[in-house]
mmCIF file of C-alpha atoms and ligand atoms in Angstrom:
data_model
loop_
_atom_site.group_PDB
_atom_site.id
_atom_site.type_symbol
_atom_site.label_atom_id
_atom_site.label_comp_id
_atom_site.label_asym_id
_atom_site.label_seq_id
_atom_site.Cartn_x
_atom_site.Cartn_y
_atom_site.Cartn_z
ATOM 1 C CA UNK A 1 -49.308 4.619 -56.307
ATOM 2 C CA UNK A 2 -50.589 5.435 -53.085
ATOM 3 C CA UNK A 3 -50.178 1.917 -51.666
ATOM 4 C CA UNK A 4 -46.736 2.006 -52.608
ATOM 5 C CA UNK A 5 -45.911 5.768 -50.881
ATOM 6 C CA UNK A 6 -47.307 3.810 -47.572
ATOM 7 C CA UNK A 7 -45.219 0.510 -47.458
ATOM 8 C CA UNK A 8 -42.136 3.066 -48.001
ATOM 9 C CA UNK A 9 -42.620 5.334 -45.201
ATOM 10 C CA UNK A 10 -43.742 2.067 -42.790
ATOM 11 C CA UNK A 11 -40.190 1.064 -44.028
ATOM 12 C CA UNK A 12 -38.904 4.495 -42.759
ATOM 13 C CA UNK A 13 -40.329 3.988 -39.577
ATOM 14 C CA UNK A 14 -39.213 0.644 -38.656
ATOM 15 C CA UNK A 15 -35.559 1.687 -39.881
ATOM 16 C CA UNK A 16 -36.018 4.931 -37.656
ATOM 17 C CA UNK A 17 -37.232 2.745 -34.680
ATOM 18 C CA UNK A 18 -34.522 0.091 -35.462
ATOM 19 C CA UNK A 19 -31.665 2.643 -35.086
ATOM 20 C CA UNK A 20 -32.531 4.127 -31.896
ATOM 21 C CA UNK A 21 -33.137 0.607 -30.515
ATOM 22 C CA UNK A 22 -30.343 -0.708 -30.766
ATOM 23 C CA UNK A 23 -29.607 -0.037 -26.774
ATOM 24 C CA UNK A 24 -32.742 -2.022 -26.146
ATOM 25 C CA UNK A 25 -31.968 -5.378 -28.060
ATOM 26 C CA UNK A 26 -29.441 -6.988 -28.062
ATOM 27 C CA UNK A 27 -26.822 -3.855 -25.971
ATOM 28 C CA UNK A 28 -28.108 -2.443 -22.841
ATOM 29 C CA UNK A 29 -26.946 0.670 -21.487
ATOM 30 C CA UNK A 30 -27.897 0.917 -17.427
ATOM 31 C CA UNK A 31 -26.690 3.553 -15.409
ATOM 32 C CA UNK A 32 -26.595 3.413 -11.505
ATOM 33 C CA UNK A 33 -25.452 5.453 -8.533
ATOM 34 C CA UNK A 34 -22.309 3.634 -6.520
ATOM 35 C CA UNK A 35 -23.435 2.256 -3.395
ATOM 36 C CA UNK A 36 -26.523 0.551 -5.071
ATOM 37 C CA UNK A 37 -27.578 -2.588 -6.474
ATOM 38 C CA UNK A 38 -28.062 -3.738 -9.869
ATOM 39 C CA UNK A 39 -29.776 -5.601 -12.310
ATOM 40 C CA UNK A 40 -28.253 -6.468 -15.324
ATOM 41 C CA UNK A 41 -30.384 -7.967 -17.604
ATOM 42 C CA UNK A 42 -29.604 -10.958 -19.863
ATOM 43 C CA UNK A 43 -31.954 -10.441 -23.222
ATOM 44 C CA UNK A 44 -31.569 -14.022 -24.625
ATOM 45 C CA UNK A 45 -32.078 -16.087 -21.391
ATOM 46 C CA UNK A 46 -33.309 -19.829 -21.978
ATOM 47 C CA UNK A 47 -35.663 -20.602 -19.246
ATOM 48 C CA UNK A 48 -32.827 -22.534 -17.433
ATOM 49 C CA UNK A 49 -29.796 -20.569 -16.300
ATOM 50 C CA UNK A 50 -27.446 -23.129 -15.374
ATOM 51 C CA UNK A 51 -26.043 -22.520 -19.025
ATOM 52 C CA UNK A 52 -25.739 -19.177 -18.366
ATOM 53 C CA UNK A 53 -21.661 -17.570 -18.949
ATOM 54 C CA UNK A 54 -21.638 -14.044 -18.009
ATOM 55 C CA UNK A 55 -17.913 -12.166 -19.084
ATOM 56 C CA UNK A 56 -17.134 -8.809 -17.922
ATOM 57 C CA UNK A 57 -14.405 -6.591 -19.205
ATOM 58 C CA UNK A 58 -13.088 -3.793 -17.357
ATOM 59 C CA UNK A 59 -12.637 0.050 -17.982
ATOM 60 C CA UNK A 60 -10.901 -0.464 -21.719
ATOM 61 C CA UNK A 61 -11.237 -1.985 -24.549
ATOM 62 C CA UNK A 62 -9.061 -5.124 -25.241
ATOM 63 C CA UNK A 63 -8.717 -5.276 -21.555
ATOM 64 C CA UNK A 64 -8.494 -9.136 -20.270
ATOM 65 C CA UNK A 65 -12.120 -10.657 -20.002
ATOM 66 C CA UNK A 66 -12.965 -11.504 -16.704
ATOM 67 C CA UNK A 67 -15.735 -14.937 -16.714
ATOM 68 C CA UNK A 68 -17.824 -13.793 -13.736
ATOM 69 C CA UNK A 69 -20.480 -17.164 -14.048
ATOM 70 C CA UNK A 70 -19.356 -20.135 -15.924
ATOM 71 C CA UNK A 71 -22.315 -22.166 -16.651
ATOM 72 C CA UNK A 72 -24.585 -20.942 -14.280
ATOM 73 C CA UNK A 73 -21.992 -21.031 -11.578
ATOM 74 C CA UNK A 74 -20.282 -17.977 -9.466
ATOM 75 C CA UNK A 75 -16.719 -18.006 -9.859
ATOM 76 C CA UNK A 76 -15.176 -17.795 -6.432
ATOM 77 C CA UNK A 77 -11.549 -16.011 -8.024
ATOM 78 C CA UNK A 78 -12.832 -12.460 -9.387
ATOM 79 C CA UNK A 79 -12.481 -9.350 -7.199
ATOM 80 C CA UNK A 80 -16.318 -8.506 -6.824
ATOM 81 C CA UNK A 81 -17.759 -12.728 -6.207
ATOM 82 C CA UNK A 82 -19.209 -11.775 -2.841
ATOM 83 C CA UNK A 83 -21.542 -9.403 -4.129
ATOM 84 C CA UNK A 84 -22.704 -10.971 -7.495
ATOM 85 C CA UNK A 85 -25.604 -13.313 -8.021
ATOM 86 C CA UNK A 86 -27.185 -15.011 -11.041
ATOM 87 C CA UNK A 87 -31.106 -14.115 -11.281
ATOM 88 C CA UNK A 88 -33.681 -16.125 -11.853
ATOM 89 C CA UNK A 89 -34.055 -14.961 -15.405
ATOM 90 C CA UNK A 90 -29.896 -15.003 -15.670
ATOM 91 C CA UNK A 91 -30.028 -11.803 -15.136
ATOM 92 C CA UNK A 92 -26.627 -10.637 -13.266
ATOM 93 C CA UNK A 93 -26.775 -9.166 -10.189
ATOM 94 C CA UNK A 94 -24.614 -6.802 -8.489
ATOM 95 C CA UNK A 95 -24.813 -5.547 -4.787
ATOM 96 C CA UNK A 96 -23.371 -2.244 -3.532
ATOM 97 C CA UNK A 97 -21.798 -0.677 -6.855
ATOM 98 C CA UNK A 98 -18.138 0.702 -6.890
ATOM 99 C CA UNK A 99 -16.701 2.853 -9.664
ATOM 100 C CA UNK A 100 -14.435 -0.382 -9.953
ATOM 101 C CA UNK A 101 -17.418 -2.068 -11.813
ATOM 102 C CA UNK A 102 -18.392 -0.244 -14.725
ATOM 103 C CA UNK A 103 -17.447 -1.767 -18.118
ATOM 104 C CA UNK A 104 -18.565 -4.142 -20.097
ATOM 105 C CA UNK A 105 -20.498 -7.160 -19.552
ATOM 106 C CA UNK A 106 -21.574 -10.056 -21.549
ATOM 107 C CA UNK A 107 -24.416 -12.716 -21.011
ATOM 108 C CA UNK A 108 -24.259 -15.635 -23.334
ATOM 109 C CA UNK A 109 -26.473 -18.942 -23.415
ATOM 110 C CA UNK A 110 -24.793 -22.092 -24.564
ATOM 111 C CA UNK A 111 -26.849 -25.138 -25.449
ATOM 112 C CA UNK A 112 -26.285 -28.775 -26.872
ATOM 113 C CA UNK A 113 -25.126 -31.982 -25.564
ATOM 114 C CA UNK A 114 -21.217 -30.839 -25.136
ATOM 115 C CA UNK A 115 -22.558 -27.509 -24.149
ATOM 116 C CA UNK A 116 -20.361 -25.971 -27.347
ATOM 117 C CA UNK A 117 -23.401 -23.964 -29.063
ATOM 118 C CA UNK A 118 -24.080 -21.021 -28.339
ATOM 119 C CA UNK A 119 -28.051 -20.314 -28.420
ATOM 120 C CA UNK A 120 -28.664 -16.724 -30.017
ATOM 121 C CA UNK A 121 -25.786 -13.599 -29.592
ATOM 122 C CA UNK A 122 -24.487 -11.961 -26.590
ATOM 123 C CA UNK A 123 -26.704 -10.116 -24.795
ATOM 124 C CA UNK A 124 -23.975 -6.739 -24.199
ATOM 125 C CA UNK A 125 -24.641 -5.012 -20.995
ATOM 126 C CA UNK A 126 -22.914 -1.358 -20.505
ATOM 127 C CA UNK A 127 -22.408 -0.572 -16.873
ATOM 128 C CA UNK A 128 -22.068 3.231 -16.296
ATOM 129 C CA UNK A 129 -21.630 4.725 -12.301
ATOM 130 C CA UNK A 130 -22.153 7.986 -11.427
ATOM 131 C CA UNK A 131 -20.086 8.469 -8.136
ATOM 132 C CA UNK A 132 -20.409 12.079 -6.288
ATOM 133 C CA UNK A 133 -17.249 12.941 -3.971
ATOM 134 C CA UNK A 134 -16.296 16.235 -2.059
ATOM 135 C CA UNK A 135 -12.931 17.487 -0.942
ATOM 136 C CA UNK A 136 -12.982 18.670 3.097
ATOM 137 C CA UNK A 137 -15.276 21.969 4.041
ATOM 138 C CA UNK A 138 -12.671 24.495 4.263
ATOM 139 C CA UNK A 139 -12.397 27.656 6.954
ATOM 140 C CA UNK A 140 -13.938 29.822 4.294
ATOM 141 C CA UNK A 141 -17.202 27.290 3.999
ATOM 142 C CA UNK A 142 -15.911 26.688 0.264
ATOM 143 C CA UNK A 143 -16.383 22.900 -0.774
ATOM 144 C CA UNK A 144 -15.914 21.715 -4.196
ATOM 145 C CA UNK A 145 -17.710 18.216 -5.029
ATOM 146 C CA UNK A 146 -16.881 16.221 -8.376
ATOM 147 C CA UNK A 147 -19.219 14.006 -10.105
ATOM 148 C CA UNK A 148 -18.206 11.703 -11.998
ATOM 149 C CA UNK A 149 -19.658 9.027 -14.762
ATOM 150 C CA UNK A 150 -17.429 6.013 -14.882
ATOM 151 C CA UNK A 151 -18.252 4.606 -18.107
ATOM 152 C CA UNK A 152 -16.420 1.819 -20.836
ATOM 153 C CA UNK A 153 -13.952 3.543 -23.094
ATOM 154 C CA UNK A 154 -15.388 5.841 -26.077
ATOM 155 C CA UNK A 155 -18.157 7.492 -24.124
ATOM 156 C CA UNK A 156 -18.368 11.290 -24.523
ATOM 157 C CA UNK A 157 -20.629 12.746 -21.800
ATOM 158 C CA UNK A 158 -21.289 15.487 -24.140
ATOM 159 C CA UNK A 159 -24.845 15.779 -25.814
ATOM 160 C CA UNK A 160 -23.368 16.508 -28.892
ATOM 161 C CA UNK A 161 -21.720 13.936 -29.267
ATOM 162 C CA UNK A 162 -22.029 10.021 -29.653
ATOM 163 C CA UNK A 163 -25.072 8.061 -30.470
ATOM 164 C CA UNK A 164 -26.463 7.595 -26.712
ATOM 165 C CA UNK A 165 -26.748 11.707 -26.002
ATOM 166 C CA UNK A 166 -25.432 11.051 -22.758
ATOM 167 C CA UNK A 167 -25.580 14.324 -20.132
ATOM 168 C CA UNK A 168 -24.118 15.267 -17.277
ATOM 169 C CA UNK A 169 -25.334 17.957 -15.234
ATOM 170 C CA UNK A 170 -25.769 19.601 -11.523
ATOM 171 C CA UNK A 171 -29.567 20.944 -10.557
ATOM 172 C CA UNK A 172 -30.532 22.592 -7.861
ATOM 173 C CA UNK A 173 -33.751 21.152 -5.568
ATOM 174 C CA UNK A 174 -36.009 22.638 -7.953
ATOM 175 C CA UNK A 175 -34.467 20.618 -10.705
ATOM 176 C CA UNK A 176 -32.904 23.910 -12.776
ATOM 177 C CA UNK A 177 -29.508 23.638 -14.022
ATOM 178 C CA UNK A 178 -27.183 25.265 -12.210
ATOM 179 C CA UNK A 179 -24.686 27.434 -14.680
ATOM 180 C CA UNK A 180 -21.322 28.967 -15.189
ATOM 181 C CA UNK A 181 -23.300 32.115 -15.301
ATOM 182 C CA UNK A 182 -24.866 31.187 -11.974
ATOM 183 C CA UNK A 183 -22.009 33.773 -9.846
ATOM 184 C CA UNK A 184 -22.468 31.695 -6.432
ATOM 185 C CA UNK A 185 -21.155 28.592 -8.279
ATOM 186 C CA UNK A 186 -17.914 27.636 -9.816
ATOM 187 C CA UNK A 187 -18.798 24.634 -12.323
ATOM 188 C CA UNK A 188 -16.299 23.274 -14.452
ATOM 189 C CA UNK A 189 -16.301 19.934 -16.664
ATOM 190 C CA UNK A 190 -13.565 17.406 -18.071
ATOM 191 C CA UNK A 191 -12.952 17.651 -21.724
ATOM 192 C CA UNK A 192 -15.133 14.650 -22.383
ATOM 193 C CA UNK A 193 -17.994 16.066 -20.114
ATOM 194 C CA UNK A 194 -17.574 12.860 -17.849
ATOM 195 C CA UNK A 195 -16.397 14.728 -14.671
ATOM 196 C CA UNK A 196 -18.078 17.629 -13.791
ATOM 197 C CA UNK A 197 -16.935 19.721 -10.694
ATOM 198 C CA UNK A 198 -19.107 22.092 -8.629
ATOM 199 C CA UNK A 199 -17.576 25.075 -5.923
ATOM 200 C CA UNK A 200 -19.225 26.847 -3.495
ATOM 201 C CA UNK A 201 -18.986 28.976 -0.806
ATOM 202 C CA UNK A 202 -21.502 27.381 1.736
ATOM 203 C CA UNK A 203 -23.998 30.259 3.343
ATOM 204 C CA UNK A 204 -26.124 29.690 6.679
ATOM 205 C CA UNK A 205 -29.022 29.374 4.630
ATOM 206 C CA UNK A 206 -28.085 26.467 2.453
ATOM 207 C CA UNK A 207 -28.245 24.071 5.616
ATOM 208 C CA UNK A 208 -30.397 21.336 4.302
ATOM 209 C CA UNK A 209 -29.680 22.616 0.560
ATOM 210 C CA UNK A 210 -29.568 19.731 -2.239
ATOM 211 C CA UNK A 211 -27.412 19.875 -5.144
ATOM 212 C CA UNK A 212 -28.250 17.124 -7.560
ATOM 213 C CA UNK A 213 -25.760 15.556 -10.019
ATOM 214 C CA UNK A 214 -27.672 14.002 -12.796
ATOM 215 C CA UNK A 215 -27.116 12.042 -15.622
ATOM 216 C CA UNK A 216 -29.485 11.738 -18.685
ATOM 217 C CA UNK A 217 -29.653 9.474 -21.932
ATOM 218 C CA UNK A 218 -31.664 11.197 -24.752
ATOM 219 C CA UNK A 219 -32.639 14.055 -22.228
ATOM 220 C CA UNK A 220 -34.338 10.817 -19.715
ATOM 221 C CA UNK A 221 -33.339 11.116 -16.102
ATOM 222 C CA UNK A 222 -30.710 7.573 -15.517
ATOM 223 C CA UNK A 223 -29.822 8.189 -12.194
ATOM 224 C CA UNK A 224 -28.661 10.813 -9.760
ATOM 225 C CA UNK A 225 -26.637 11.233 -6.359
ATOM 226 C CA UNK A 226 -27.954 14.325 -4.068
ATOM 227 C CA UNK A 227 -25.701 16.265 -2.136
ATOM 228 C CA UNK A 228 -27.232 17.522 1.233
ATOM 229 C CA UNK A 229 -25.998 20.600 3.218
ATOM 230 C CA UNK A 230 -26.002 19.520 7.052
ATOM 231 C CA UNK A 231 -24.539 22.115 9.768
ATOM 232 C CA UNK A 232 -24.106 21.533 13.068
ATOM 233 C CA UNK A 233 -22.859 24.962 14.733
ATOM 234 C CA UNK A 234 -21.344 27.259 13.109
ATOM 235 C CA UNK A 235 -18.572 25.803 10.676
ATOM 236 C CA UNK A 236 -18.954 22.135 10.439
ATOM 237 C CA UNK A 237 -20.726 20.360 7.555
ATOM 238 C CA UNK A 238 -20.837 17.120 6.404
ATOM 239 C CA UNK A 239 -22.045 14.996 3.233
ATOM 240 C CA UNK A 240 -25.021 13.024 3.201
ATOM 241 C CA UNK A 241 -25.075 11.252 -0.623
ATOM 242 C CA UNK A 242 -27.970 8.714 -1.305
HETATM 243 C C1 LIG B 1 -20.131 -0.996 0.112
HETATM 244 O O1 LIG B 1 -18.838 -0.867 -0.391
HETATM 245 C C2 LIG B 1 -18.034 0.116 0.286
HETATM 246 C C3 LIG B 1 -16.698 0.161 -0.419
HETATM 247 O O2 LIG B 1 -16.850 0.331 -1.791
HETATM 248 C C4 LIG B 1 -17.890 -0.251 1.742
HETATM 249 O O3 LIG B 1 -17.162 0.749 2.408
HETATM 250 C C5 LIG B 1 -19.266 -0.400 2.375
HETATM 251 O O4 LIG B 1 -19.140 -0.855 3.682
HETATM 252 C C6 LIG B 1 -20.108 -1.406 1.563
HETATM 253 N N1 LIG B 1 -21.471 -1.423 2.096
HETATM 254 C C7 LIG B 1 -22.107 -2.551 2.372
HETATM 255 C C8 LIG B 1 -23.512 -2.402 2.857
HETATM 256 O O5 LIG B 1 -21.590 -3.641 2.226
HETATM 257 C C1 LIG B 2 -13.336 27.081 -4.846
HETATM 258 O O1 LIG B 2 -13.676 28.449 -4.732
HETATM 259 C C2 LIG B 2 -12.973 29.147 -3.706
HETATM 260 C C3 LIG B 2 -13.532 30.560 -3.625
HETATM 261 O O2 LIG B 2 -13.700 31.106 -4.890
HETATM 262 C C4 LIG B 2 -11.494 29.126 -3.999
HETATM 263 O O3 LIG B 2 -10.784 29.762 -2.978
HETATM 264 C C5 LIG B 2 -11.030 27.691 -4.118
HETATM 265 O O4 LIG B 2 -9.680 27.619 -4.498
HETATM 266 C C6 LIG B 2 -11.864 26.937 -5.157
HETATM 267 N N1 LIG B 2 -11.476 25.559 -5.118
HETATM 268 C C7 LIG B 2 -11.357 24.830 -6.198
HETATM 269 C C8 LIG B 2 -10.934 23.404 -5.992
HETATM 270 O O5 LIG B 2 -11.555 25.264 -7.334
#
């Protein structure tokens, strides 16, 4: 009797641990800041890569499917060749992210002596960017920036809802959350939470001030972009995002 009440809730666990896993076997969620490089990783890699096909599609679904490496070569026709390489462990890499490259990416492994099996499924890759941009400093020292999550069709960036509890927020250099209740700060969001917009009236003592845009997945830190006050004399400012 007792035996039995264990084997059930070991098959609880692994069916708990199986559901929230599914990002990390076989679909990959990675989230980076635009300017950076990437790794995306390919989960079924043979130990040689020049069977290696890596497919991207862009922005939405049923959008045409771009082949970025066709067994384990670059292809020299797609919009981003320059700045993609194929890892040692197939992995895909990407230098210098634009909010042109999030999507959806695909590695696959094909094997056999007309290279027409494929060895195990696609290893899915999600590409989200997080891109910070400001409009000009005006007289009054207000400045508005917008942060933005590029991300494949169907994700909300609202906790509450879809599977991935992906968040979207500004903090301060402390790290708290700044707030609509917060009276220096204007903050405003998109209705799917994706683009969230901060305005301000810049004050002689925020020189050297960070704002923070951050996003999270299941409340863990992804990435961020930092917004730093510089002033030189009295009314110019500029960005400095890293
Ligand atoms: C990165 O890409 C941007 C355009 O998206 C370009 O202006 C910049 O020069 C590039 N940086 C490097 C280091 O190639
Ligand atoms: C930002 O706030 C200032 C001052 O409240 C206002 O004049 C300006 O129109 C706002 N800008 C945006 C883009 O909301």
């Amino acid at each position: 009797m007792s035996d039995e009440c264990c084997v059930c809730l070991l098959g609880l666990i692994f069916l708990s641990s199986l559901l929230t896993g599914i990002s990390g076997v076989d679909e990959t969620h990675v989230f980076i800041s635009s300017g950076e490089n990437v790794r995306l990783p390919c989960n079924n890699a043979l130990h040689d890569c020049s069977l290696t096909v890596w497919k991207y599609n862009n922005r939405f679904r049923d959008s045409a499917t771009v082949e970025l490496i066709g067994l384990g070569i670059k292809k020299k026709n797609t919009e981003s060749h320059e700045r993609l390489s194929l890892g040692s462990d197939c992995s895909l890499n990407i230098n210098n992210i634009s909010t042109e490259d999030y999507g959806f990416y695909r590695c696959q492994q094909w094997t056999g002596v007309n290279r027409d099996k494929q060895h195990g499924p696609d290893a899915r890759v999600y590409l989200h960017v997080l891109h910070v941009s400001q409009t000009e400093i005006s007289a009054g020292l207000s400045v508005t920036l917008f942060c933005q999550l590029f991300s494949y069709t169907g994700v909300s960036c609202d906790d509450s809802v879809g599977s991935e509890r992906i968040e979207l927020f500004w903090v301060d250099q402390t790290g708290v959350k700044l707030t609509r209740s917060d009276s220096r700060y204007q903050i405003s969001s998109s209705s799917d939470h994706c683009l969230i917009t901060l305005n301000t009236t810049l004050l002689n003592e925020d020189h050297n001030r960070e704002w923070r845009c951050e996003v999270t997945q299941r409340d863990q830190v992804q990435t961020s972009v930092t917004y730093t006050v510089k002033s030189s004399g009295e009314k110019t400012s500029h960005q400095s995002v890293y």
